[in-house]
Amino acid sequence: MPTITTNNGLKLPAIGFGTYQLKGALGVNAITSALNIGYRLLDTAFNYENEGTVGTAIKRSGIPREQIIISSKLPGRHHHYQEALETIQESLYRAGLDYYDLYLIHWPNPKRGLYLEAWQALITAQKMGLIREIGVSNFLPEHIDHLIEQTGITPAVNQIELHPYFSEKQLRKYDQQHHIVTWAWSPLGRANAVLKDPIIAGIAQDVNRSISQVILRWEIQIGVLPIPKSAHSIRQLENYQVFDFELSPAQVQTISNLDRADGRTQNQDPAEYEEF
Ligand SMILES: NC(=O)c1ccc[n+]([C@@H]2O[C@H](COP(=O)([O-])OP(=O)(O)OC[C@H]3O[C@@H](n4cnc5c(N)ncnc54)[C@H](OP(=O)(O)O)[C@@H]3O)[C@@H](O)[C@H]2O)c1
């Protein structure tokens, strides 16, 4: 598995596994299956209410903790410094873990103006050894600039909505210039029309792969770390097998050209959208 190294030296596998909506016994089975297939990066969040499921799957898998990168996220309702610190600790108790490899601010909620305070709490939690690296999710350049100006600390990752219909060229460029690793959430567009796109289907036929594989491969080739979610082992395996073929520069460009301004899956513009 190729790796991507963060600005702090943490090695991340080039593909991760999303766990949104994977809960309870079925969730444990699905996540254990993903670990058995080979995924070594799991993405969860306090708000997914499944950190316990993730922690249980890790224990069941028998894979040593230190071989797995685990990422969780701070919800918008707990941006205040003290609450944020308590939430990170609660996140760890829920998962039965001693530390998270990464902890991200889930949404900036800029109208509330508290994300800097949340960032300061993440910095403290890192110093306390609760988190190895700190990052953000759904942050726009102006939000990240503010964090860097005020604290001098650059996020390790920025997890954003990214798929062929919304490919975030400018934000990717900003992240790259700041040595921030861009993660793609909903990398398969949450199974919307993109999985039936005729142009991607044509490329899939040419390279003898599925549409999902072509999309994930495109994300990897544009320098992004995708975290696809699937409850099904067969799809988990399909999504994982994207390192034994390559798209040509022309094929990459053809998919990049599908980008459109209104391509978000749920119209969640971080400048306006709030999540708590
Ligand atoms: N930071 C944020 O604000 C944020 C927001 C959204 C998501 N995320 C993270 O990103 C992860 C991935 O995003 P997502 O779950 O929204 O969407 P996604 O990974 O783009 O798509 C998941 C959907 O695609 C289906 N699917 C997966 N592989 C497939 C395949 N090979 N062929 C056909 N269908 C396939 C899944 O169905 P089955 O499960 O039935 O197979 C599921 O319905 C989440 O789980 C979460 O960890 C973060």
GROMACS .gro file of C-alpha atoms and ligand atoms in nm:
model
  324
    1MET     CA    1   0.000   0.000   0.000
    2PRO     CA    2   0.149   0.337  -0.099
    3THR     CA    3   0.155   0.598   0.178
    4ILE     CA    4   0.116   0.974   0.211
    5THR     CA    5   0.318   1.152   0.480
    6THR     CA    6   0.170   1.442   0.675
    7ASN     CA    7   0.355   1.767   0.758
    8ASN     CA    8   0.432   1.612   1.098
    9GLY     CA    9   0.573   1.288   0.959
   10LEU     CA   10   0.275   1.055   1.013
   11LYS     CA   11   0.248   0.794   0.736
   12LEU     CA   12  -0.107   0.742   0.610
   13PRO     CA   13  -0.219   0.462   0.379
   14ALA     CA   14  -0.322   0.606   0.041
   15ILE     CA   15  -0.683   0.489   0.090
   16GLY     CA   16  -0.895   0.479   0.404
   17PHE     CA   17  -1.231   0.337   0.509
   18GLY     CA   18  -1.530   0.558   0.596
   19THR     CA   19  -1.758   0.434   0.873
   20TYR     CA   20  -2.056   0.672   0.862
   21GLN     CA   21  -2.376   0.475   0.931
   22LEU     CA   22  -2.189   0.158   1.029
   23LYS     CA   23  -2.317   0.085   1.377
   24GLY     CA   24  -2.394  -0.200   1.615
   25ALA     CA   25  -2.317  -0.565   1.541
   26LEU     CA   26  -2.360  -0.522   1.165
   27GLY     CA   27  -2.123  -0.225   1.180
   28VAL     CA   28  -1.865  -0.424   1.376
   29ASN     CA   29  -1.883  -0.700   1.114
   30ALA     CA   30  -1.847  -0.452   0.827
   31ILE     CA   31  -1.549  -0.272   0.981
   32THR     CA   32  -1.381  -0.600   1.081
   33SER     CA   33  -1.424  -0.714   0.721
   34ALA     CA   34  -1.259  -0.394   0.593
   35LEU     CA   35  -0.964  -0.449   0.829
   36ASN     CA   36  -0.932  -0.811   0.715
   37ILE     CA   37  -0.926  -0.694   0.353
   38GLY     CA   38  -0.635  -0.466   0.438
   39TYR     CA   39  -0.769  -0.117   0.515
   40ARG     CA   40  -0.553   0.043   0.784
   41LEU     CA   41  -0.712   0.386   0.810
   42LEU     CA   42  -1.057   0.420   0.970
   43ASP     CA   43  -1.254   0.744   0.972
   44THR     CA   44  -1.518   0.805   1.237
   45ALA     CA   45  -1.667   1.105   1.424
   46PHE     CA   46  -1.826   1.179   1.761
   47ASN     CA   47  -2.146   1.259   1.571
   48TYR     CA   48  -2.156   0.921   1.390
   49GLU     CA   49  -2.229   0.767   1.729
   50ASN     CA   50  -2.022   0.465   1.628
   51GLU     CA   51  -1.683   0.517   1.792
   52GLY     CA   52  -1.771   0.217   2.012
   53THR     CA   53  -1.840   0.011   1.700
   54VAL     CA   54  -1.505   0.114   1.551
   55GLY     CA   55  -1.316   0.034   1.873
   56THR     CA   56  -1.488  -0.305   1.903
   57ALA     CA   57  -1.405  -0.395   1.541
   58ILE     CA   58  -1.039  -0.307   1.599
   59LYS     CA   59  -1.022  -0.533   1.904
   60ARG     CA   60  -1.205  -0.816   1.723
   61SER     CA   61  -0.972  -0.795   1.424
   62GLY     CA   62  -0.670  -0.885   1.638
   63ILE     CA   63  -0.462  -0.635   1.440
   64PRO     CA   64  -0.218  -0.449   1.668
   65ARG     CA   65  -0.351  -0.100   1.751
   66GLU     CA   66  -0.033   0.071   1.632
   67GLN     CA   67  -0.081  -0.068   1.280
   68ILE     CA   68  -0.409   0.119   1.234
   69ILE     CA   69  -0.459   0.491   1.177
   70ILE     CA   70  -0.782   0.602   1.346
   71SER     CA   71  -0.937   0.941   1.291
   72SER     CA   72  -1.232   1.101   1.471
   73LYS     CA   73  -1.393   1.447   1.470
   74LEU     CA   74  -1.511   1.713   1.710
   75PRO     CA   75  -1.877   1.815   1.667
   76GLY     CA   76  -1.983   2.178   1.623
   77ARG     CA   77  -2.173   2.192   1.953
   78HIS     CA   78  -1.850   2.136   2.149
   79HIS     CA   79  -1.616   2.402   2.007
   80HIS     CA   80  -1.571   2.574   2.345
   81TYR     CA   81  -1.222   2.494   2.478
   82GLN     CA   82  -1.312   2.297   2.790
   83GLU     CA   83  -1.601   2.114   2.623
   84ALA     CA   84  -1.377   2.023   2.331
   85LEU     CA   85  -1.117   1.869   2.562
   86GLU     CA   86  -1.386   1.669   2.741
   87THR     CA   87  -1.536   1.556   2.412
   88ILE     CA   88  -1.202   1.425   2.288
   89GLN     CA   89  -1.167   1.227   2.608
   90GLU     CA   90  -1.524   1.098   2.577
   91SER     CA   91  -1.447   0.998   2.214
   92LEU     CA   92  -1.155   0.791   2.340
   93TYR     CA   93  -1.361   0.628   2.618
   94ARG     CA   94  -1.632   0.537   2.366
   95ALA     CA   95  -1.379   0.372   2.135
   96GLY     CA   96  -1.185   0.212   2.420
   97LEU     CA   97  -0.867   0.370   2.285
   98ASP     CA   98  -0.579   0.548   2.459
   99TYR     CA   99  -0.519   0.783   2.168
  100TYR     CA  100  -0.647   0.882   1.824
  101ASP     CA  101  -0.397   0.913   1.543
  102LEU     CA  102  -0.590   1.209   1.409
  103TYR     CA  103  -0.864   1.430   1.546
  104LEU     CA  104  -1.035   1.684   1.322
  105ILE     CA  105  -1.271   1.977   1.374
  106HIS     CA  106  -1.574   1.839   1.188
  107TRP     CA  107  -1.713   2.169   1.050
  108PRO     CA  108  -1.589   2.528   1.097
  109ASN     CA  109  -1.938   2.674   1.160
  110PRO     CA  110  -1.782   3.017   1.086
  111LYS     CA  111  -2.091   3.216   1.185
  112ARG     CA  112  -2.038   3.098   1.545
  113GLY     CA  113  -1.674   3.208   1.545
  114LEU     CA  114  -1.553   2.934   1.780
  115TYR     CA  115  -1.338   2.714   1.558
  116LEU     CA  116  -1.015   2.885   1.675
  117GLU     CA  117  -1.105   2.797   2.034
  118ALA     CA  118  -1.167   2.437   1.924
  119TRP     CA  119  -0.829   2.436   1.749
  120GLN     CA  120  -0.658   2.553   2.068
  121ALA     CA  121  -0.822   2.262   2.252
  122LEU     CA  122  -0.694   2.018   1.988
  123ILE     CA  123  -0.343   2.161   2.032
  124THR     CA  124  -0.369   2.101   2.408
  125ALA     CA  125  -0.506   1.748   2.357
  126GLN     CA  126  -0.211   1.675   2.131
  127LYS     CA  127   0.030   1.796   2.399
  128MET     CA  128  -0.151   1.571   2.649
  129GLY     CA  129  -0.086   1.272   2.422
  130LEU     CA  130  -0.455   1.210   2.347
  131ILE     CA  131  -0.409   1.271   1.974
  132ARG     CA  132  -0.106   1.220   1.755
  133GLU     CA  133  -0.199   1.475   1.488
  134ILE     CA  134  -0.462   1.742   1.452
  135GLY     CA  135  -0.656   1.843   1.147
  136VAL     CA  136  -0.972   1.996   1.011
  137SER     CA  137  -1.267   1.903   0.795
  138ASN     CA  138  -1.471   2.121   0.564
  139PHE     CA  139  -1.238   2.417   0.621
  140LEU     CA  140  -1.198   2.684   0.353
  141PRO     CA  141  -0.863   2.862   0.302
  142GLU     CA  142  -0.973   3.166   0.505
  143HIS     CA  143  -1.050   2.942   0.805
  144ILE     CA  144  -0.714   2.764   0.785
  145ASP     CA  145  -0.528   3.094   0.738
  146HIS     CA  146  -0.691   3.216   1.061
  147LEU     CA  147  -0.576   2.905   1.254
  148ILE     CA  148  -0.220   2.939   1.125
  149GLU     CA  149  -0.205   3.315   1.192
  150GLN     CA  150  -0.332   3.276   1.547
  151THR     CA  151  -0.149   2.961   1.657
  152GLY     CA  152   0.134   2.902   1.409
  153ILE     CA  153   0.013   2.543   1.372
  154THR     CA  154  -0.094   2.407   1.034
  155PRO     CA  155  -0.352   2.127   1.020
  156ALA     CA  156  -0.215   1.788   0.908
  157VAL     CA  157  -0.523   1.712   0.696
  158ASN     CA  158  -0.832   1.878   0.557
  159GLN     CA  159  -1.116   1.634   0.493
  160ILE     CA  160  -1.354   1.776   0.234
  161GLU     CA  161  -1.633   1.670   0.000
  162LEU     CA  162  -1.463   1.558  -0.319
  163HIS     CA  163  -1.571   1.339  -0.612
  164PRO     CA  164  -1.575   1.383  -0.990
  165TYR     CA  165  -1.873   1.624  -0.988
  166PHE     CA  166  -1.710   1.842  -0.721
  167SER     CA  167  -1.334   1.818  -0.741
  168GLU     CA  168  -1.221   2.126  -0.544
  169LYS     CA  169  -0.927   2.228  -0.762
  170GLN     CA  170  -0.857   2.555  -0.579
  171LEU     CA  171  -0.885   2.408  -0.232
  172ARG     CA  172  -0.659   2.117  -0.329
  173LYS     CA  173  -0.402   2.366  -0.453
  174TYR     CA  174  -0.421   2.561  -0.127
  175ASP     CA  175  -0.383   2.241   0.081
  176GLN     CA  176  -0.086   2.133  -0.128
  177GLN     CA  177   0.087   2.470  -0.090
  178HIS     CA  178   0.047   2.437   0.289
  179HIS     CA  179   0.153   2.069   0.304
  180ILE     CA  180  -0.193   1.969   0.420
  181VAL     CA  181  -0.314   1.626   0.306
  182THR     CA  182  -0.655   1.649   0.137
  183TRP     CA  183  -0.896   1.368   0.221
  184ALA     CA  184  -1.202   1.308   0.005
  185TRP     CA  185  -1.528   1.245   0.187
  186SER     CA  186  -1.814   1.093  -0.013
  187PRO     CA  187  -1.545   0.996  -0.268
  188LEU     CA  188  -1.809   0.793  -0.456
  189GLY     CA  189  -2.060   1.079  -0.434
  190ARG     CA  190  -2.247   0.871  -0.176
  191ALA     CA  191  -2.351   0.641  -0.464
  192ASN     CA  192  -2.535   0.916  -0.653
  193ALA     CA  193  -2.551   0.959  -1.033
  194VAL     CA  194  -2.171   0.967  -1.057
  195LEU     CA  195  -2.169   0.587  -1.025
  196LYS     CA  196  -2.362   0.574  -1.352
  197ASP     CA  197  -2.181   0.853  -1.533
  198PRO     CA  198  -2.146   0.752  -1.901
  199ILE     CA  199  -1.807   0.921  -1.946
  200ILE     CA  200  -1.657   0.744  -1.644
  201ALA     CA  201  -1.828   0.423  -1.758
  202GLY     CA  202  -1.645   0.455  -2.091
  203ILE     CA  203  -1.310   0.492  -1.919
  204ALA     CA  204  -1.395   0.199  -1.688
  205GLN     CA  205  -1.458  -0.015  -1.993
  206ASP     CA  206  -1.128   0.093  -2.150
  207VAL     CA  207  -0.926   0.001  -1.841
  208ASN     CA  208  -1.138  -0.305  -1.761
  209ARG     CA  209  -1.231  -0.182  -1.412
  210SER     CA  210  -1.551  -0.081  -1.235
  211ILE     CA  211  -1.669   0.281  -1.224
  212SER     CA  212  -1.601   0.295  -0.848
  213GLN     CA  213  -1.245   0.178  -0.902
  214VAL     CA  214  -1.186   0.438  -1.172
  215ILE     CA  215  -1.320   0.717  -0.951
  216LEU     CA  216  -1.104   0.615  -0.653
  217ARG     CA  217  -0.800   0.576  -0.879
  218TRP     CA  218  -0.863   0.925  -1.021
  219GLU     CA  219  -0.871   1.066  -0.667
  220ILE     CA  220  -0.542   0.895  -0.581
  221GLN     CA  221  -0.379   1.024  -0.900
  222ILE     CA  222  -0.487   1.383  -0.831
  223GLY     CA  223  -0.317   1.355  -0.491
  224VAL     CA  224  -0.617   1.301  -0.269
  225LEU     CA  225  -0.678   1.037   0.000
  226PRO     CA  226  -1.027   0.886  -0.046
  227ILE     CA  227  -1.219   0.720   0.240
  228PRO     CA  228  -1.497   0.519   0.069
  229LYS     CA  229  -1.758   0.350   0.289
  230SER     CA  230  -1.927   0.022   0.212
  231ALA     CA  231  -2.120  -0.216   0.434
  232HIS     CA  232  -2.042  -0.501   0.191
  233SER     CA  233  -1.716  -0.700   0.182
  234ILE     CA  234  -1.729  -0.744  -0.193
  235ARG     CA  235  -1.746  -0.368  -0.250
  236GLN     CA  236  -1.486  -0.302   0.020
  237LEU     CA  237  -1.251  -0.531  -0.172
  238GLU     CA  238  -1.340  -0.371  -0.506
  239ASN     CA  239  -1.268  -0.025  -0.363
  240TYR     CA  240  -0.940  -0.140  -0.213
  241GLN     CA  241  -0.805  -0.289  -0.537
  242VAL     CA  242  -0.702   0.034  -0.706
  243PHE     CA  243  -0.323   0.012  -0.690
  244ASP     CA  244  -0.258  -0.228  -0.978
  245PHE     CA  245  -0.366  -0.006  -1.267
  246GLU     CA  246  -0.320   0.353  -1.375
  247LEU     CA  247  -0.525   0.609  -1.563
  248SER     CA  248  -0.356   0.804  -1.840
  249PRO     CA  249  -0.315   1.181  -1.795
  250ALA     CA  250  -0.589   1.227  -2.059
  251GLN     CA  251  -0.828   1.000  -1.867
  252VAL     CA  252  -0.753   1.189  -1.544
  253GLN     CA  253  -0.825   1.517  -1.721
  254THR     CA  254  -1.148   1.387  -1.873
  255ILE     CA  255  -1.278   1.299  -1.526
  256SER     CA  256  -1.155   1.630  -1.380
  257ASN     CA  257  -1.357   1.807  -1.651
  258LEU     CA  258  -1.680   1.668  -1.497
  259ASP     CA  259  -1.642   1.917  -1.211
  260ARG     CA  260  -1.930   2.163  -1.176
  261ALA     CA  261  -2.009   2.447  -0.940
  262ASP     CA  262  -2.335   2.288  -0.819
  263GLY     CA  263  -2.186   1.939  -0.790
  264ARG     CA  264  -2.206   1.902  -0.412
  265THR     CA  265  -2.417   1.603  -0.303
  266GLN     CA  266  -2.616   1.798  -0.043
  267ASN     CA  267  -2.541   2.163  -0.099
  268GLN     CA  268  -2.326   2.185   0.216
  269ASP     CA  269  -2.115   2.494   0.154
  270PRO     CA  270  -1.888   2.529   0.462
  271ALA     CA  271  -1.914   2.909   0.445
  272GLU     CA  272  -2.289   2.881   0.517
  273TYR     CA  273  -2.375   2.530   0.629
  274GLU     CA  274  -2.365   2.457   1.002
  275GLU     CA  275  -2.353   2.124   1.176
  276PHE     CA  276  -2.359   2.072   1.548
  277LIG     N1  277  -1.618   1.522   0.722
  277LIG     C1  278  -1.744   1.518   0.683
  277LIG     O1  279  -1.818   1.615   0.696
  277LIG     C2  280  -1.794   1.393   0.617
  277LIG     C3  281  -1.917   1.393   0.549
  277LIG     C4  282  -1.959   1.277   0.488
  277LIG     C5  283  -1.881   1.163   0.495
  277LIG     N2  284  -1.763   1.162   0.564
  277LIG     C6  285  -1.677   1.040   0.573
  277LIG     O2  286  -1.653   0.993   0.442
  277LIG     C7  287  -1.691   0.855   0.434
  277LIG     C8  288  -1.736   0.820   0.294
  277LIG     O3  289  -1.840   0.904   0.251
  277LIG     P1  290  -1.993   0.853   0.236
  277LIG     O4  291  -2.016   0.736   0.325
  277LIG     O5  292  -2.077   0.973   0.254
  277LIG     O6  293  -2.006   0.816   0.083
  277LIG     P2  294  -1.926   0.727  -0.024
  277LIG     O7  295  -1.816   0.651   0.039
  277LIG     O8  296  -1.897   0.818  -0.139
  277LIG     O9  297  -2.039   0.629  -0.073
  277LIG     C9  298  -2.097   0.534   0.011
  277LIG    C10  299  -2.213   0.471  -0.067
  277LIG    O10  300  -2.162   0.408  -0.183
  277LIG    C11  301  -2.197   0.270  -0.184
  277LIG     N3  302  -2.081   0.198  -0.238
  277LIG    C12  303  -1.959   0.187  -0.183
  277LIG     N4  304  -1.876   0.119  -0.264
  277LIG    C13  305  -1.948   0.088  -0.374
  277LIG    C14  306  -1.917   0.017  -0.493
  277LIG     N5  307  -1.795  -0.033  -0.513
  277LIG     N6  308  -2.014   0.005  -0.587
  277LIG    C15  309  -2.138   0.056  -0.566
  277LIG     N7  310  -2.173   0.124  -0.455
  277LIG    C16  311  -2.078   0.139  -0.359
  277LIG    C17  312  -2.228   0.236  -0.039
  277LIG    O11  313  -2.324   0.133  -0.031
  277LIG     P3  314  -2.309   0.006   0.068
  277LIG    O12  315  -2.258   0.054   0.199
  277LIG    O13  316  -2.448  -0.048   0.074
  277LIG    O14  317  -2.213  -0.087  -0.001
  277LIG    C18  318  -2.285   0.367   0.013
  277LIG    O15  319  -2.423   0.378  -0.023
  277LIG    C19  320  -1.800   0.844   0.540
  277LIG    O16  321  -1.830   0.710   0.573
  277LIG    C20  322  -1.739   0.925   0.651
  277LIG    O17  323  -1.640   0.848   0.719
  277LIG    C21  324  -1.719   1.276   0.624
   0.00000   0.00000   0.00000
